[in-house]
Short mmCIF file of C-alpha atoms in Angstrom, two decimals:
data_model
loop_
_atom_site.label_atom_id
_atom_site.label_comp_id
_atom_site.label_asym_id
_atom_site.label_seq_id
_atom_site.Cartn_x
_atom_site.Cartn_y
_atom_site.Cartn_z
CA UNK O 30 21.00 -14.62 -9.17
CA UNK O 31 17.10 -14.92 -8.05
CA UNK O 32 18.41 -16.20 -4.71
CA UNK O 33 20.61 -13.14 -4.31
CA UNK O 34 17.60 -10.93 -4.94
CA UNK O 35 15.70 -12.25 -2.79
CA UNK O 36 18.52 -12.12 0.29
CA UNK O 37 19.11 -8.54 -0.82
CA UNK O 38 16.03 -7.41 -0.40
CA UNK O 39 14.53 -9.13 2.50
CA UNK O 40 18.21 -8.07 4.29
CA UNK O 41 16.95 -4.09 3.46
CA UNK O 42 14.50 -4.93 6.74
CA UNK O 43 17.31 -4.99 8.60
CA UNK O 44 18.57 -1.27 8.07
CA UNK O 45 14.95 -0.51 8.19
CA UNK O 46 14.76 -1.96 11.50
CA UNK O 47 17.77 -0.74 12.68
CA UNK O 48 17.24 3.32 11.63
CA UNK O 49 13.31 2.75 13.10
CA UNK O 50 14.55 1.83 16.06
CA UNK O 51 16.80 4.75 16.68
CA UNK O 52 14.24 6.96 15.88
CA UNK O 53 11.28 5.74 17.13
CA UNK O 54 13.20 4.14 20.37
CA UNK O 55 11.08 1.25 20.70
CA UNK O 56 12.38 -2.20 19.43
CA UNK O 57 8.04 -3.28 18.59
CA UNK O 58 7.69 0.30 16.74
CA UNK O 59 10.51 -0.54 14.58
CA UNK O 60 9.37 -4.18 13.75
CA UNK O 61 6.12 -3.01 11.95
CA UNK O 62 8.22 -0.08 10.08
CA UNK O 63 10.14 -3.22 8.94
CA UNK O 64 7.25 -5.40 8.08
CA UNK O 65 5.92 -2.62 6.37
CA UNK O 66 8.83 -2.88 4.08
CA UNK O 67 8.82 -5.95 3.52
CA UNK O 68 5.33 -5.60 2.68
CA UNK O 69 5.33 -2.58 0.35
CA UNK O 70 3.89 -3.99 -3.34
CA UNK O 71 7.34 -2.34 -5.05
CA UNK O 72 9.72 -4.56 -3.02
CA UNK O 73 7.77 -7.57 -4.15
CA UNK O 74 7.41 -6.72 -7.85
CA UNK O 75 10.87 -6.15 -7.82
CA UNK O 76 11.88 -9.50 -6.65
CA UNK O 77 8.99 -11.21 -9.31
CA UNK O 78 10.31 -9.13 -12.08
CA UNK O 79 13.12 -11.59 -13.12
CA UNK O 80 17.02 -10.26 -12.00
CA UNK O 81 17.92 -7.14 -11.95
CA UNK O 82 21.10 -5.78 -10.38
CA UNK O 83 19.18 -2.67 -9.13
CA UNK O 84 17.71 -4.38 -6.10
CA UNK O 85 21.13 -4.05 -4.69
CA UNK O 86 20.32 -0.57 -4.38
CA UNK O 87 17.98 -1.03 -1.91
CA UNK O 88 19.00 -2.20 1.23
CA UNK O 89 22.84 0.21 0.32
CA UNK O 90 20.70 3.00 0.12
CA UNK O 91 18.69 2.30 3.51
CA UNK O 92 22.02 1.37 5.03
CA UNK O 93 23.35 5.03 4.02
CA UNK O 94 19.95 6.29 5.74
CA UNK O 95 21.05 4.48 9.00
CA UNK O 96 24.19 5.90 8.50
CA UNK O 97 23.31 9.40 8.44
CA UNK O 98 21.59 9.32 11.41
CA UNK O 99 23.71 7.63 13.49
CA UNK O 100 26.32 9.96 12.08
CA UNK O 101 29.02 7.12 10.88
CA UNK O 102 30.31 9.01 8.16
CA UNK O 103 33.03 6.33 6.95
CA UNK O 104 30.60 3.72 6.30
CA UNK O 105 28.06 6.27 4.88
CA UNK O 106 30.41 7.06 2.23
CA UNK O 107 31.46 2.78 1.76
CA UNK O 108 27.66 2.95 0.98
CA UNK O 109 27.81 5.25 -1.61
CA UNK O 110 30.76 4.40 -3.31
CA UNK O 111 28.97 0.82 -3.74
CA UNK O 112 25.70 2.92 -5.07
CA UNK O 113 27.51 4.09 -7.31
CA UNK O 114 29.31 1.20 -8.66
CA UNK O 115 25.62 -0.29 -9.48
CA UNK O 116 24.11 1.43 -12.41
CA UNK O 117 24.15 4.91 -13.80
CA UNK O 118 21.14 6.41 -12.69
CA UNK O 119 22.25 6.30 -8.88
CA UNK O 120 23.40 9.68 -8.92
CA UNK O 121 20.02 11.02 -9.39
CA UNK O 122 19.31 9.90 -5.29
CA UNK O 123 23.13 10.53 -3.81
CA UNK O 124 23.30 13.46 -5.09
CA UNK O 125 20.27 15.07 -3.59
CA UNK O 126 21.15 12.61 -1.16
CA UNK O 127 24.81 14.36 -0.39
CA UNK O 128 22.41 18.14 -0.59
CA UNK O 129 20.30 17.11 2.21
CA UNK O 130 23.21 15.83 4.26
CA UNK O 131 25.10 19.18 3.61
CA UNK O 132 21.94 20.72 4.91
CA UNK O 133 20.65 18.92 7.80
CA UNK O 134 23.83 16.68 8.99
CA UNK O 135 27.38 17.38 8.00
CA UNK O 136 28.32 20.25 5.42
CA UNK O 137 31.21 18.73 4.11
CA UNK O 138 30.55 14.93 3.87
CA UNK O 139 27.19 16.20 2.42
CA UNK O 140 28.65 18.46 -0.28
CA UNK O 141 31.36 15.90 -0.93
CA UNK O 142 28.53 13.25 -1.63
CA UNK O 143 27.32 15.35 -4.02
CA UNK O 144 30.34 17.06 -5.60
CA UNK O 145 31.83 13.12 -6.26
CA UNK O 146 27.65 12.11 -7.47
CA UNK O 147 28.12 14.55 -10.38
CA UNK O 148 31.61 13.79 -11.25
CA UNK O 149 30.28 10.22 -11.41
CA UNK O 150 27.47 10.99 -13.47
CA UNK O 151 29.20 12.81 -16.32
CA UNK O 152 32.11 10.08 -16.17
CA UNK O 153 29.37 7.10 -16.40
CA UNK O 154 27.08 8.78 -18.92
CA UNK O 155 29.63 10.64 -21.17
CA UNK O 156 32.63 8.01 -21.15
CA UNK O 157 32.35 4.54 -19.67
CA UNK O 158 28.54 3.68 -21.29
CA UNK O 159 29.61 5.46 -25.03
CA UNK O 160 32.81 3.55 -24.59
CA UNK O 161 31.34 0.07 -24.68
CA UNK O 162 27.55 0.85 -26.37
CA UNK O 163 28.27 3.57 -28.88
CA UNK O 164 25.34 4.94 -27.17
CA UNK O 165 25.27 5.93 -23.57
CA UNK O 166 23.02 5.76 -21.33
CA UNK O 167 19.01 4.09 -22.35
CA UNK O 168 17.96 6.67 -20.40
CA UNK O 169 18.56 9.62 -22.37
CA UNK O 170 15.69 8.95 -24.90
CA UNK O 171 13.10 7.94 -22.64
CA UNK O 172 13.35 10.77 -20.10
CA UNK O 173 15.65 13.59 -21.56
CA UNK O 174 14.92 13.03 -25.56
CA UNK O 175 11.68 14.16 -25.79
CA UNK O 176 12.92 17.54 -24.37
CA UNK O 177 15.88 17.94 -27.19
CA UNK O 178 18.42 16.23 -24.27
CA UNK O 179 19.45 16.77 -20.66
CA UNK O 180 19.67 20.60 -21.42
CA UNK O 181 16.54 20.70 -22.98
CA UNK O 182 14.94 19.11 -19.63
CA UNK O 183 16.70 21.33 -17.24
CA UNK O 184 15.38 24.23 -19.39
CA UNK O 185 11.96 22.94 -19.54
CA UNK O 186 11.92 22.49 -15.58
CA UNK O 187 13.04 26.56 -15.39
CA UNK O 188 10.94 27.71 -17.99
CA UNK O 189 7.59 25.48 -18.54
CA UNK O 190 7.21 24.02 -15.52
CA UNK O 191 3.86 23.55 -15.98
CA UNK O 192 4.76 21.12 -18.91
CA UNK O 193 6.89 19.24 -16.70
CA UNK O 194 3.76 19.02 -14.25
CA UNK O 195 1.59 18.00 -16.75
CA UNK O 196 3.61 14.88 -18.12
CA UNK O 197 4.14 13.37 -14.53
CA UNK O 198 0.47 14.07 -12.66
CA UNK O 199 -1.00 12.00 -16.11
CA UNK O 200 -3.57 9.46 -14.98
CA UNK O 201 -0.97 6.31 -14.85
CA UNK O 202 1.37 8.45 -13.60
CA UNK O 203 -0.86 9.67 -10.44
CA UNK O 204 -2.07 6.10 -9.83
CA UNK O 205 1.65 4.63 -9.98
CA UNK O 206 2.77 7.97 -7.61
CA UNK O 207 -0.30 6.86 -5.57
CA UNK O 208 0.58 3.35 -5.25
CA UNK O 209 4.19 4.36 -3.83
CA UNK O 210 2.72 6.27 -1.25
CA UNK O 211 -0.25 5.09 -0.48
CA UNK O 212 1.34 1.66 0.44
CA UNK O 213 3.20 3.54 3.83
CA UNK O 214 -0.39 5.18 4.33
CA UNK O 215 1.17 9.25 3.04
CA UNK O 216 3.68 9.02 6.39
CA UNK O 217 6.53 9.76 3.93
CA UNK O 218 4.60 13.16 3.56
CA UNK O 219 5.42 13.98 7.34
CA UNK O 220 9.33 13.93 6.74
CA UNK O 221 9.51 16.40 2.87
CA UNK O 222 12.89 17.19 3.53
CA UNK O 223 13.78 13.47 3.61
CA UNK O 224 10.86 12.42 0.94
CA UNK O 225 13.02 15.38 -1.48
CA UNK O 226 15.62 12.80 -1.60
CA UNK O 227 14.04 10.87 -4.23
CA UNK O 228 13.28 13.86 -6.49
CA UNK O 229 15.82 12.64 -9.00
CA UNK O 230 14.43 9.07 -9.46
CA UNK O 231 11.15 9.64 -9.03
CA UNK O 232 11.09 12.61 -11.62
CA UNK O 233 12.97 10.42 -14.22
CA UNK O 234 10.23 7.62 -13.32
CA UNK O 235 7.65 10.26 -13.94
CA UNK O 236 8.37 12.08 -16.84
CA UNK O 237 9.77 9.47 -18.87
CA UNK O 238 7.93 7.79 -22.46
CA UNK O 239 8.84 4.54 -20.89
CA UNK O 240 5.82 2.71 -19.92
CA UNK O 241 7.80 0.34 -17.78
CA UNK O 242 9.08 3.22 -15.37
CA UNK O 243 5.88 4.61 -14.07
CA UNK O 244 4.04 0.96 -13.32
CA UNK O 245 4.96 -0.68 -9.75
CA UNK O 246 5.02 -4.07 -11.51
CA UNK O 247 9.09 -3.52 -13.08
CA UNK O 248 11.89 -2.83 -10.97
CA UNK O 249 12.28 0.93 -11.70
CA UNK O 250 11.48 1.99 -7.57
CA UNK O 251 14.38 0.69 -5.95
CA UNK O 252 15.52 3.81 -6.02
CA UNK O 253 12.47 5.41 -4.21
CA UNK O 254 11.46 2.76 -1.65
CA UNK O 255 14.54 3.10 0.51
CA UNK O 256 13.59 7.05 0.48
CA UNK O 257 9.48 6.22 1.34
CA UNK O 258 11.23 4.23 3.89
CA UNK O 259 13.35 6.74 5.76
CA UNK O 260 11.04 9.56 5.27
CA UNK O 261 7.72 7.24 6.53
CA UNK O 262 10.23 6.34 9.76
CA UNK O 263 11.56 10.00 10.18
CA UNK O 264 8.29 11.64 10.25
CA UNK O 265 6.64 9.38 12.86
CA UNK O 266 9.73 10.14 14.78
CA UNK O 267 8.60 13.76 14.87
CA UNK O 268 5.80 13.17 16.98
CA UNK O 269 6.89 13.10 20.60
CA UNK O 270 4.29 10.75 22.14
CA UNK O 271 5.08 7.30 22.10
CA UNK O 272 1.47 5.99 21.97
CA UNK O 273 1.08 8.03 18.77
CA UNK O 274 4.29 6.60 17.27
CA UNK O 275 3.11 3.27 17.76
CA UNK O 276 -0.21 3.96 16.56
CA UNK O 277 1.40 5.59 13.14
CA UNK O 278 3.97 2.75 12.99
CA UNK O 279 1.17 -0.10 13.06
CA UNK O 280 -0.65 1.97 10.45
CA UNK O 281 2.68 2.03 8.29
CA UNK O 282 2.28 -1.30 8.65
CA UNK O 283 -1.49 -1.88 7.66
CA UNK O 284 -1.18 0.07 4.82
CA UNK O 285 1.96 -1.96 3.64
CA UNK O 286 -0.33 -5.23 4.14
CA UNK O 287 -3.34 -3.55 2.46
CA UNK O 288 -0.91 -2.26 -0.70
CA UNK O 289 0.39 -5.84 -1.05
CA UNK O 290 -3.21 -7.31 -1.18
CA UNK O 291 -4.64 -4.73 -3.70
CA UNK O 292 -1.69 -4.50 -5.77
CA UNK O 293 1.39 -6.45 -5.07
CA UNK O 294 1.78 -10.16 -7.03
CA UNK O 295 0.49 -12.09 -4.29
CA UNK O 296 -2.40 -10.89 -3.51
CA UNK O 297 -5.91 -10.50 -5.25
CA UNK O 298 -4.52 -10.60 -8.22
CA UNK O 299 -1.86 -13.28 -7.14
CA UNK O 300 0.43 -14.28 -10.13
CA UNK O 301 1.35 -17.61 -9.53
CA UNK O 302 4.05 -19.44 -10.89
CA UNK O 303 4.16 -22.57 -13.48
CA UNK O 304 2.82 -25.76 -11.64
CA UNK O 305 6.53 -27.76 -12.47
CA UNK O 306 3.95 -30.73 -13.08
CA UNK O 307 1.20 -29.63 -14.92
CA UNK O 308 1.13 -31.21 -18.53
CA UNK O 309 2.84 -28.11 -20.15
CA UNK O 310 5.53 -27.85 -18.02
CA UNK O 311 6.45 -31.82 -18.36
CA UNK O 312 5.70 -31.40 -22.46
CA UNK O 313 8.66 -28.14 -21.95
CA UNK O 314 10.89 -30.33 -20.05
CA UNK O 315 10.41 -33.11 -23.04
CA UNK O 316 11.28 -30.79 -25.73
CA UNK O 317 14.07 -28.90 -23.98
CA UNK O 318 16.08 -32.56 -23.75
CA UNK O 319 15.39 -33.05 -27.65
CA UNK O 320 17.42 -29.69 -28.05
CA UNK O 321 21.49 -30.38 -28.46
CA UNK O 322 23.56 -28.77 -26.06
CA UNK O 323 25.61 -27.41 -28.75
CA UNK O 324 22.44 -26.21 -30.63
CA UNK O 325 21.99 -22.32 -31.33
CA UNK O 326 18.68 -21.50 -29.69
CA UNK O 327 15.57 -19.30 -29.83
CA UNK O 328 12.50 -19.65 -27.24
CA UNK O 329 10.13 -17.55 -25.61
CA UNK O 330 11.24 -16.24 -22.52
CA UNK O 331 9.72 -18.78 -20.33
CA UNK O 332 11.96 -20.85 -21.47
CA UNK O 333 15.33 -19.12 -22.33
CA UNK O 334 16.61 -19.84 -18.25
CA UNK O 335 16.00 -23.67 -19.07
CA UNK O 336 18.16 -23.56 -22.00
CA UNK O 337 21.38 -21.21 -20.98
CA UNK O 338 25.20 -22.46 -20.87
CA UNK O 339 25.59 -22.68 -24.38
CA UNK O 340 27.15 -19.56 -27.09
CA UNK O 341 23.93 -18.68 -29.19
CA UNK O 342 20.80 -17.96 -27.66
CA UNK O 343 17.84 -15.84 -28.24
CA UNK O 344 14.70 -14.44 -26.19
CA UNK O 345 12.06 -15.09 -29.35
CA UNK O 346 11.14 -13.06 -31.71
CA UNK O 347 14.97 -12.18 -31.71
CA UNK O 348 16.99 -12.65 -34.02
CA UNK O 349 13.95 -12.60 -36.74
CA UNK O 350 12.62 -9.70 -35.48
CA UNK O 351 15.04 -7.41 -33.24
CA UNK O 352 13.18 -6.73 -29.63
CA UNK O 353 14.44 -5.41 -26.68
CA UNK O 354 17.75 -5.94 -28.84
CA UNK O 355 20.90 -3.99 -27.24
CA UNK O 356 20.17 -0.01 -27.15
CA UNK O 357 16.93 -0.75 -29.36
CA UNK O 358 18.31 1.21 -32.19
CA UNK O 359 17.81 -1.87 -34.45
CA UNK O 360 14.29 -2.55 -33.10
CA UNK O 361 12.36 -4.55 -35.24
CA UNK O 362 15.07 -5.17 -37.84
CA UNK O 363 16.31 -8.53 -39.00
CA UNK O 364 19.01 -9.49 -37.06
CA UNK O 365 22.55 -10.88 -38.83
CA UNK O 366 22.24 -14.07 -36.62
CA UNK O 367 18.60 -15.49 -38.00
CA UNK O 368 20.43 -18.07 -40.52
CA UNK O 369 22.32 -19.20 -37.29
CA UNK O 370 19.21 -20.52 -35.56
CA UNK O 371 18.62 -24.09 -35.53
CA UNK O 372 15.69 -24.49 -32.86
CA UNK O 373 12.86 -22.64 -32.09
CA UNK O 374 10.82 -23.15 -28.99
CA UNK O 375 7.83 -21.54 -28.24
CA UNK O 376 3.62 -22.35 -26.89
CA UNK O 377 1.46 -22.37 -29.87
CA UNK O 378 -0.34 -19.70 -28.63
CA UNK O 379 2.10 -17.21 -29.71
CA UNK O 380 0.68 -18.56 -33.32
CA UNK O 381 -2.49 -16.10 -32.91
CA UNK O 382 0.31 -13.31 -32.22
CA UNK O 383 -0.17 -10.87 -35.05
CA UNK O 384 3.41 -9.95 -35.24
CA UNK O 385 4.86 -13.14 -33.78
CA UNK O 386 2.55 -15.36 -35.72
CA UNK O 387 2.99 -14.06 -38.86
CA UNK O 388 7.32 -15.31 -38.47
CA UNK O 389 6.15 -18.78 -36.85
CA UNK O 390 4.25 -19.55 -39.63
CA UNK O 391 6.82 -18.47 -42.32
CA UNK O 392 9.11 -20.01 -40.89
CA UNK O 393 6.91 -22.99 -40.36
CA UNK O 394 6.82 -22.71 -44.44
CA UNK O 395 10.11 -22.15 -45.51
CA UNK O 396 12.93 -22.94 -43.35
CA UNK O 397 11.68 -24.97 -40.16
CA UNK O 398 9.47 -28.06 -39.42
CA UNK O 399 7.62 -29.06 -36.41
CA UNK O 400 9.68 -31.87 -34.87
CA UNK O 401 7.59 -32.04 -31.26
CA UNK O 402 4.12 -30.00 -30.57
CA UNK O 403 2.04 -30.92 -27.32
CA UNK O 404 0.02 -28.95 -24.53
CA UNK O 405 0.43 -26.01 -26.07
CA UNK O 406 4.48 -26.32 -26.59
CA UNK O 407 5.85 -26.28 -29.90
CA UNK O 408 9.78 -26.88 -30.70
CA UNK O 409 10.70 -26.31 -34.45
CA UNK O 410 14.08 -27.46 -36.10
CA UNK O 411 15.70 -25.92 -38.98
CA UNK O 412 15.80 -28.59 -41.87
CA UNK O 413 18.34 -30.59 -42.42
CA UNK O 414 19.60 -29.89 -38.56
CA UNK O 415 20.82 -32.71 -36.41
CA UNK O 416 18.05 -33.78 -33.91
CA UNK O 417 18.60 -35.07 -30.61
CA UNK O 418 20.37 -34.16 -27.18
#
């Protein structure tokens, strides 16, 4: 799955490269709109931030770009069909997508786009999500329930706009807005009818109570890049002088660089990941092969990937303490599955945890002993568990 990231999101250069050079006609001027893709912090804190099936958005939704202005209708439309089919938020871009198409392009593929957007919205959000989480969509509470729902959000953007201002120009909001932008040096600025194509996402990003959505670091742009992409590329296409396009197009390309080194994850702040051989990482390996393969499991999340393929296992503090747990309406609770447990695997540092501590250590008194603690990795079994692999 981490592989496929990565190939999906290096292979949205390729679109890049391919709508940069139609505009810009120069193969050189649309290398360095590519590089500056690749470059931009948001790509690369998408492919750090674990798996996440929204980085197939991105090079689908450059690819529709491409499509649009080369006019290839058929496979624009393949391209949002597949959009579509990846998570239920989408609709926020194609749809404002399909408007500006209707507009600028092709009034009937255009208002198609967005006619079939909608239909897919309501059918996602109202039927297919409640029909399998009781729920619907995550969303709803983060962006649309602090307005009393979606209704209460589309009046608030009619009525108190200025509200609406307010909660997404917020200092973190700004700098996260600012870090979008500022990473293709404000070229997406040139192209607004193009840059309006992200309204949807970016709004939702903006508005919303979820801390995650408004800081580059999670995966909640893949949405927007593709837009910052085609807009940056169609508004240095606007200028008619070659030397100037390849003058804007390098700078496209600086800034990319100069985002990536102030705020992307490998550069001043580089996070790097665990040395496979440092003493911790051989003590993890030693007390992962003391765990039974039929064993039900919890560890922190460094090392839940080390200890999949088997039918019970939990991302610590879950199951004692319900996080990130499903649609989060049982946040915090005490999960049904806690007795099932019979290792727990985490570094001793989560000890000093107030929350998490405070379970370690009763569980440390009541229902679990240490079996194997060194450089700063601690396994626990359940008493009166089977040891061994």
């Amino acid at each position: 799955l981490l592989g496929a990231q990565s190939l999906a999101l290096g292979a949205g250069a390729v679109p890049a490269f391919l709508l940069a050079r139609e505009k810009l006609r120069a193969e050189g001027y649309a290398l360095a709109c590519a590089l500056a893709y690749l470059a931009h912090p948001a790509v690369a804190w998408t492919n750090f931030e674990n798996y996440h099936p929204d980085s197939l958005e991105v090079p689908l939704a450059l690819l529709a770009f491409y499509f649009v202005f080369t006019r290839r209708w058929r496979w624009f439309i393949v391209c949002i069909g597949a959009l579509l089919l990846i998570k239920e938020d989408v609709p926020l871009l194609t749809f404002v997508l399909g408007l500006y198409v209707a507009l600028y392009h092709h009034r009937g593929v255009g208002l198609a786009t967005a006619a079939i957007s909608a239909l897919w919205f309501a059918v996602a959000v109202f039927a297919v999500l409640p029909a399998f989480n009781d729920v619907g969509t995550l969303y709803a509470s983060r962006v649309t329930g602090q307005f009393g729902g979606m209704g209460g959000l589309a009046k608030a953007l009619v009525t108190r706009p200025w509200e609406i201002a307010g909660l997404a120009l917020g200092p973190e909001k700004s700098w996260y807005l600012w870090q979008l932008l500022g990473s293709f040096g404000l070229l997406c600025l040139l192209a607004p009818s193009v840059l309006l194509v992200a309204a949807g996402p970016l709004l939702s990003n903006l508005v919303s109570t979820f801390w995650y959505q408004y800081h580059l670091e999670y995966h909640y742009s893949t949405l927007i890049v593709p837009v910052l992409t085609a807009s940056a590329i169609v508004g240095i296409a606007r200028f008619r002088s070659m030397r100037l396009r390849g003058a804007l197009a390098t700078g496209m390309a600086v800034a990319a660089i100069a985002g990536a080194y102030l705020w992307g994850p490998l550069g001043r702040d580089a996070r790097v990941a665990a040395d496979p051989s440092s003493p911790q990482a051989r003590a993890a390996r030693q007390a992962i092969e003391m765990i039974p393969r039929d064993a039900v499991v919890s560890a922190h999340y460094p090392y839940v990937p080390h200890l999949t393929h088997r039918r019970q296992i939990y991302e610590f503090p879950n199951p004692w303490r319900a996080a990130n747990w499903g649609d989060w309406s049982q946040e915090g609770d005490r999960l049904p599955f806690a007795d099932d447990v019979d290792y727990l695997l985490v570094t001793t540092s989560l000890r000093n945890d107030p929350d998490n501590g405070r379970i370690i250590r009763r569980l440390e008194r009541t229902e679990f002993q240490p079996t194997f603690e060194s450089e700063g990795v601690l396994l626990l079994v359940r008493q009166g568990t089977r040891e061994g692999a």
